[in-house]
Amino acid sequence: MNGQQGLDKELSWSALDTLISEERITSVSRGPHPRPVTSSTGSSRRGFNRREVLTLAWAGTLAVMTLGSGLAAYQFLYPHKNANTFGGKFHLGTSADMPPVGSEPQANVDGRFWLVNNEDGPRAFYNVCPRSRTTSHVRIIWDPVRSRFECLVCGSRFSREGHYITGPSPRSLSQFVIEVLTGRKVISETKRLADEIEAPVVPPSEAKILIDTSKIIEGFASMDSPELRGSSLKVIPRESSA
């Protein structure tokens, strides 16, 4: 190797050292490289998002199930009945559509009641003998000749006002609540007082009349019947039909 070739080789090594030094200085001035996101970090983040979505999905499902259960329980405990079906409200029209005072009682088969319009107001008697309610639903009939209600099974008899007259019935006839409305406001309704069941007051105006067959007022005990006050009649097990 001659002197010129040695000099060139030395210059080449010097140039390479210079480039390496400059690269190190540039790297230091730029600062450390950001830590690359590894595939495991990305997988962990994606897993967290899935858990969050699943948690929200489960929470939503539980909320819907709870709401559905609550709604079902409400409908079971407080079933909604359609109008003019037993257990719901019967629309009789207005006060002008009521039967005349003193007219024959009218039987409503769907509502299971007898509608009677007396001097003191209208009444809706449950068409079931009070004695048979715990066993079977035995209907009562209206006897137009004697102007009284009768049970053909046990022989119990009741006045036009629903009061007990005679027979094995433990009490007078039960009644459904009659509501009198002006607009949407109930202005009068059937009420149970201390010693009587008070009929609603029906004004002569165009008031609406409803019978709520979901609300029943049981009659008073047979021994407290006004028909027995000052009378020689007694509560007997059964009376032969007259």
mmCIF file of C-alpha atoms in Angstrom:
data_model
loop_
_atom_site.group_PDB
_atom_site.id
_atom_site.type_symbol
_atom_site.label_atom_id
_atom_site.label_comp_id
_atom_site.label_asym_id
_atom_site.label_seq_id
_atom_site.Cartn_x
_atom_site.Cartn_y
_atom_site.Cartn_z
ATOM 1 C CA MET A 1 0.000 0.000 0.000
ATOM 2 C CA ASN A 2 1.480 3.348 -0.982
ATOM 3 C CA GLY A 3 1.247 6.523 1.002
ATOM 4 C CA GLN A 4 -1.643 7.995 -1.021
ATOM 5 C CA GLN A 5 -3.875 4.988 -0.445
ATOM 6 C CA GLY A 6 -3.248 5.050 3.271
ATOM 7 C CA LEU A 7 -4.091 8.717 3.416
ATOM 8 C CA ASP A 8 -7.397 8.098 1.565
ATOM 9 C CA LYS A 9 -8.321 5.288 3.921
ATOM 10 C CA GLU A 10 -7.651 7.438 6.945
ATOM 11 C CA LEU A 11 -9.792 10.216 5.517
ATOM 12 C CA SER A 12 -12.640 7.757 4.901
ATOM 13 C CA TRP A 13 -12.574 6.570 8.512
ATOM 14 C CA SER A 14 -12.521 10.157 9.709
ATOM 15 C CA ALA A 15 -15.554 11.002 7.558
ATOM 16 C CA LEU A 16 -17.456 7.974 8.901
ATOM 17 C CA ASP A 17 -16.687 8.973 12.483
ATOM 18 C CA THR A 18 -17.949 12.452 11.747
ATOM 19 C CA LEU A 19 -21.257 11.147 10.345
ATOM 20 C CA ILE A 20 -21.831 8.887 13.341
ATOM 21 C CA SER A 21 -21.173 11.768 15.723
ATOM 22 C CA GLU A 22 -23.610 14.051 13.877
ATOM 23 C CA GLU A 23 -26.303 11.355 13.954
ATOM 24 C CA ARG A 24 -25.908 10.952 17.710
ATOM 25 C CA ILE A 25 -26.161 14.682 18.254
ATOM 26 C CA THR A 26 -29.294 14.896 16.091
ATOM 27 C CA SER A 27 -30.927 12.032 17.962
ATOM 28 C CA VAL A 28 -30.247 13.656 21.319
ATOM 29 C CA SER A 29 -31.629 17.017 20.139
ATOM 30 C CA ARG A 30 -34.831 15.462 18.900
ATOM 31 C CA GLY A 31 -35.482 13.855 22.272
ATOM 32 C CA PRO A 32 -36.440 10.279 23.047
ATOM 33 C CA HIS A 33 -38.747 8.515 20.682
ATOM 34 C CA PRO A 34 -42.290 7.923 22.039
ATOM 35 C CA ARG A 35 -42.873 4.461 23.363
ATOM 36 C CA PRO A 36 -44.579 2.471 20.702
ATOM 37 C CA VAL A 37 -47.994 1.126 21.530
ATOM 38 C CA THR A 38 -47.707 -2.579 21.625
ATOM 39 C CA SER A 39 -50.364 -4.935 20.472
ATOM 40 C CA SER A 40 -50.970 -6.034 24.062
ATOM 41 C CA THR A 41 -51.858 -2.451 25.117
ATOM 42 C CA GLY A 42 -54.267 -2.130 22.229
ATOM 43 C CA SER A 43 -55.883 -5.430 23.102
ATOM 44 C CA SER A 44 -56.282 -4.344 26.729
ATOM 45 C CA ARG A 45 -58.026 -1.104 25.688
ATOM 46 C CA ARG A 46 -60.342 -2.920 23.316
ATOM 47 C CA GLY A 47 -61.174 -5.409 26.093
ATOM 48 C CA PHE A 48 -62.125 -2.555 28.456
ATOM 49 C CA ASN A 49 -64.518 -1.107 25.891
ATOM 50 C CA ARG A 50 -66.225 -4.445 25.431
ATOM 51 C CA ARG A 51 -66.718 -4.841 29.169
ATOM 52 C CA GLU A 52 -68.201 -1.388 29.390
ATOM 53 C CA VAL A 53 -70.635 -2.119 26.568
ATOM 54 C CA LEU A 54 -71.597 -5.445 28.107
ATOM 55 C CA THR A 55 -72.150 -3.791 31.485
ATOM 56 C CA LEU A 56 -74.439 -1.192 29.942
ATOM 57 C CA ALA A 57 -76.275 -3.887 27.999
ATOM 58 C CA TRP A 58 -76.847 -5.945 31.136
ATOM 59 C CA ALA A 59 -78.001 -2.894 33.057
ATOM 60 C CA GLY A 60 -80.459 -2.013 30.288
ATOM 61 C CA THR A 61 -81.753 -5.573 30.167
ATOM 62 C CA LEU A 62 -82.283 -5.673 33.929
ATOM 63 C CA ALA A 63 -84.076 -2.310 33.815
ATOM 64 C CA VAL A 64 -86.429 -3.534 31.091
ATOM 65 C CA MET A 65 -87.084 -6.775 32.973
ATOM 66 C CA THR A 66 -87.795 -4.883 36.196
ATOM 67 C CA LEU A 67 -90.146 -2.491 34.424
ATOM 68 C CA GLY A 68 -91.939 -5.351 32.735
ATOM 69 C CA SER A 69 -92.336 -7.237 36.009
ATOM 70 C CA GLY A 70 -93.645 -4.132 37.743
ATOM 71 C CA LEU A 71 -96.144 -3.477 34.963
ATOM 72 C CA ALA A 72 -97.347 -7.080 35.035
ATOM 73 C CA ALA A 73 -97.752 -6.935 38.816
ATOM 74 C CA TYR A 74 -99.683 -3.675 38.555
ATOM 75 C CA GLN A 75 -102.009 -5.122 35.910
ATOM 76 C CA PHE A 76 -102.517 -8.201 38.075
ATOM 77 C CA LEU A 77 -103.268 -6.274 41.239
ATOM 78 C CA TYR A 78 -105.164 -3.467 39.528
ATOM 79 C CA PRO A 79 -106.578 -4.966 36.347
ATOM 80 C CA HIS A 80 -107.933 -2.517 33.840
ATOM 81 C CA LYS A 81 -111.470 -3.258 32.695
ATOM 82 C CA ASN A 82 -113.054 -1.931 29.549
ATOM 83 C CA ALA A 83 -116.123 0.251 29.779
ATOM 84 C CA ASN A 84 -119.487 -1.522 29.946
ATOM 85 C CA THR A 85 -117.941 -4.833 31.016
ATOM 86 C CA PHE A 86 -118.299 -6.351 34.479
ATOM 87 C CA GLY A 87 -115.567 -5.066 36.747
ATOM 88 C CA GLY A 88 -115.488 -1.728 34.900
ATOM 89 C CA LYS A 89 -117.725 1.296 34.604
ATOM 90 C CA PHE A 90 -121.093 1.274 32.872
ATOM 91 C CA HIS A 91 -122.179 4.468 31.152
ATOM 92 C CA LEU A 92 -125.916 5.006 31.575
ATOM 93 C CA GLY A 93 -126.034 8.286 29.692
ATOM 94 C CA THR A 94 -127.296 11.464 31.309
ATOM 95 C CA SER A 95 -129.786 12.142 34.059
ATOM 96 C CA ALA A 96 -132.444 12.485 31.352
ATOM 97 C CA ASP A 97 -131.824 8.839 30.362
ATOM 98 C CA MET A 98 -132.563 7.482 33.827
ATOM 99 C CA PRO A 99 -135.747 5.429 34.256
ATOM 100 C CA PRO A 100 -138.628 7.381 35.828
ATOM 101 C CA VAL A 101 -138.853 7.397 39.607
ATOM 102 C CA GLY A 102 -140.968 4.486 40.799
ATOM 103 C CA SER A 103 -140.711 2.547 37.538
ATOM 104 C CA GLU A 104 -139.942 -1.191 37.429
ATOM 105 C CA PRO A 105 -136.332 -2.158 38.185
ATOM 106 C CA GLN A 106 -134.219 -2.782 35.101
ATOM 107 C CA ALA A 107 -131.868 -5.776 34.909
ATOM 108 C CA ASN A 108 -128.458 -5.259 33.325
ATOM 109 C CA VAL A 109 -127.130 -8.687 32.382
ATOM 110 C CA ASP A 110 -123.599 -7.586 31.454
ATOM 111 C CA GLY A 111 -123.206 -5.484 34.578
ATOM 112 C CA ARG A 112 -124.903 -8.041 36.868
ATOM 113 C CA PHE A 113 -127.025 -5.407 38.583
ATOM 114 C CA TRP A 114 -130.593 -4.233 38.985
ATOM 115 C CA LEU A 115 -131.062 -0.506 38.380
ATOM 116 C CA VAL A 116 -133.747 1.017 40.577
ATOM 117 C CA ASN A 117 -134.732 4.683 40.644
ATOM 118 C CA ASN A 118 -136.417 5.502 43.935
ATOM 119 C CA GLU A 119 -137.540 8.743 45.517
ATOM 120 C CA ASP A 120 -134.240 9.066 47.378
ATOM 121 C CA GLY A 121 -132.155 8.414 44.264
ATOM 122 C CA PRO A 122 -130.920 5.625 41.970
ATOM 123 C CA ARG A 123 -129.431 2.361 43.188
ATOM 124 C CA ALA A 124 -127.608 -0.488 41.454
ATOM 125 C CA PHE A 125 -128.155 -3.729 43.380
ATOM 126 C CA TYR A 126 -125.685 -6.549 42.827
ATOM 127 C CA ASN A 127 -127.669 -9.346 41.176
ATOM 128 C CA VAL A 128 -126.447 -11.994 43.593
ATOM 129 C CA CYS A 129 -128.087 -13.276 46.746
ATOM 130 C CA PRO A 130 -125.911 -12.242 49.741
ATOM 131 C CA ARG A 131 -126.230 -15.751 51.169
ATOM 132 C CA SER A 132 -124.768 -17.431 48.092
ATOM 133 C CA ARG A 133 -121.758 -15.194 47.420
ATOM 134 C CA THR A 134 -119.368 -17.461 49.305
ATOM 135 C CA THR A 135 -120.406 -20.599 47.415
ATOM 136 C CA SER A 136 -121.978 -19.852 44.056
ATOM 137 C CA HIS A 137 -123.483 -16.821 42.375
ATOM 138 C CA VAL A 138 -127.225 -17.247 42.741
ATOM 139 C CA ARG A 139 -129.178 -14.493 41.085
ATOM 140 C CA ILE A 140 -132.120 -12.683 42.537
ATOM 141 C CA ILE A 141 -135.292 -11.868 40.620
ATOM 142 C CA TRP A 142 -137.796 -9.043 40.782
ATOM 143 C CA ASP A 143 -141.363 -9.965 41.656
ATOM 144 C CA PRO A 144 -143.545 -7.212 40.131
ATOM 145 C CA VAL A 145 -146.684 -8.508 41.857
ATOM 146 C CA ARG A 146 -145.283 -8.237 45.388
ATOM 147 C CA SER A 147 -142.818 -5.434 44.510
ATOM 148 C CA ARG A 148 -139.821 -7.144 46.031
ATOM 149 C CA PHE A 149 -136.627 -8.992 45.156
ATOM 150 C CA GLU A 150 -136.441 -12.736 45.800
ATOM 151 C CA CYS A 151 -133.898 -15.530 45.780
ATOM 152 C CA LEU A 152 -135.533 -18.656 44.374
ATOM 153 C CA VAL A 153 -132.853 -20.873 45.939
ATOM 154 C CA CYS A 154 -132.859 -19.891 49.626
ATOM 155 C CA GLY A 155 -136.140 -17.974 49.715
ATOM 156 C CA SER A 156 -134.637 -14.707 51.006
ATOM 157 C CA ARG A 157 -136.653 -11.594 50.165
ATOM 158 C CA PHE A 158 -135.705 -7.934 49.926
ATOM 159 C CA SER A 159 -137.581 -4.690 49.519
ATOM 160 C CA ARG A 160 -137.391 -2.351 46.548
ATOM 161 C CA GLU A 161 -134.816 -0.369 48.556
ATOM 162 C CA GLY A 162 -132.701 -3.528 48.936
ATOM 163 C CA HIS A 163 -133.511 -4.004 52.640
ATOM 164 C CA TYR A 164 -133.732 -7.511 54.059
ATOM 165 C CA ILE A 165 -137.299 -8.734 54.655
ATOM 166 C CA THR A 166 -137.074 -12.424 55.480
ATOM 167 C CA GLY A 167 -135.099 -15.606 54.805
ATOM 168 C CA PRO A 168 -131.634 -16.981 55.627
ATOM 169 C CA SER A 169 -129.687 -14.140 53.988
ATOM 170 C CA PRO A 170 -127.183 -12.652 56.460
ATOM 171 C CA ARG A 171 -127.666 -9.097 55.204
ATOM 172 C CA SER A 172 -129.459 -6.777 52.833
ATOM 173 C CA LEU A 173 -128.578 -6.505 49.149
ATOM 174 C CA SER A 174 -125.156 -5.213 48.171
ATOM 175 C CA GLN A 175 -124.885 -2.201 45.889
ATOM 176 C CA PHE A 176 -122.483 -0.922 43.268
ATOM 177 C CA VAL A 177 -121.314 2.677 43.467
ATOM 178 C CA ILE A 178 -123.209 5.053 41.186
ATOM 179 C CA GLU A 179 -121.286 8.204 40.200
ATOM 180 C CA VAL A 180 -122.874 11.442 39.022
ATOM 181 C CA LEU A 181 -120.495 13.637 37.023
ATOM 182 C CA THR A 182 -120.488 17.102 35.528
ATOM 183 C CA GLY A 183 -117.636 17.126 33.064
ATOM 184 C CA ARG A 184 -115.008 14.967 34.746
ATOM 185 C CA LYS A 185 -115.885 15.919 38.312
ATOM 186 C CA VAL A 186 -117.857 13.541 40.521
ATOM 187 C CA ILE A 187 -120.473 15.665 42.254
ATOM 188 C CA SER A 188 -122.353 12.842 43.963
ATOM 189 C CA GLU A 189 -122.012 9.088 44.488
ATOM 190 C CA THR A 190 -123.339 6.156 46.480
ATOM 191 C CA LYS A 191 -121.967 6.225 50.035
ATOM 192 C CA ARG A 192 -122.081 3.918 53.021
ATOM 193 C CA LEU A 193 -122.999 5.828 56.176
ATOM 194 C CA ALA A 194 -123.172 4.631 59.751
ATOM 195 C CA ASP A 195 -126.690 3.233 59.503
ATOM 196 C CA GLU A 196 -127.630 3.360 55.815
ATOM 197 C CA ILE A 197 -126.378 3.337 52.245
ATOM 198 C CA GLU A 198 -127.031 6.757 50.796
ATOM 199 C CA ALA A 199 -128.041 7.033 47.138
ATOM 200 C CA PRO A 200 -126.465 9.772 44.994
ATOM 201 C CA VAL A 201 -128.310 12.974 44.227
ATOM 202 C CA VAL A 202 -129.019 13.322 40.513
ATOM 203 C CA PRO A 203 -129.554 16.930 39.376
ATOM 204 C CA PRO A 204 -132.086 17.669 36.632
ATOM 205 C CA SER A 205 -129.288 18.999 34.416
ATOM 206 C CA GLU A 206 -127.439 16.884 31.830
ATOM 207 C CA ALA A 207 -125.188 15.139 34.350
ATOM 208 C CA LYS A 208 -123.476 11.876 33.387
ATOM 209 C CA ILE A 209 -124.400 8.696 35.255
ATOM 210 C CA LEU A 210 -121.844 5.896 35.736
ATOM 211 C CA ILE A 211 -122.076 2.613 37.616
ATOM 212 C CA ASP A 212 -118.699 1.365 38.834
ATOM 213 C CA THR A 213 -118.973 -2.426 39.138
ATOM 214 C CA SER A 214 -115.467 -2.570 40.630
ATOM 215 C CA LYS A 215 -116.734 -0.830 43.776
ATOM 216 C CA ILE A 216 -119.273 -2.751 45.833
ATOM 217 C CA ILE A 217 -120.891 -1.756 49.123
ATOM 218 C CA GLU A 218 -122.141 -4.664 51.193
ATOM 219 C CA GLY A 219 -125.604 -4.420 52.695
ATOM 220 C CA PHE A 220 -126.129 -4.080 56.429
ATOM 221 C CA ALA A 221 -126.781 -7.112 58.629
ATOM 222 C CA SER A 222 -130.281 -8.530 58.283
ATOM 223 C CA MET A 223 -131.060 -7.801 61.952
ATOM 224 C CA ASP A 224 -130.430 -4.095 61.264
ATOM 225 C CA SER A 225 -132.859 -3.944 58.353
ATOM 226 C CA PRO A 226 -135.385 -1.077 58.527
ATOM 227 C CA GLU A 227 -138.017 -3.598 57.419
ATOM 228 C CA LEU A 228 -137.723 -5.327 60.807
ATOM 229 C CA ARG A 229 -137.993 -2.221 62.950
ATOM 230 C CA GLY A 230 -141.296 -2.198 64.755
ATOM 231 C CA SER A 231 -142.302 -5.365 62.926
ATOM 232 C CA SER A 232 -143.111 -8.841 64.172
ATOM 233 C CA LEU A 233 -141.023 -10.388 61.375
ATOM 234 C CA LYS A 234 -138.055 -12.460 62.474
ATOM 235 C CA VAL A 235 -134.955 -13.732 60.754
ATOM 236 C CA ILE A 236 -135.829 -17.349 59.923
ATOM 237 C CA PRO A 237 -133.763 -20.059 58.206
ATOM 238 C CA ARG A 238 -136.143 -20.432 55.304
ATOM 239 C CA GLU A 239 -139.631 -19.397 54.347
ATOM 240 C CA SER A 240 -141.846 -21.315 52.017
ATOM 241 C CA SER A 241 -142.657 -19.409 48.856
ATOM 242 C CA ALA A 242 -145.893 -17.523 48.953
#
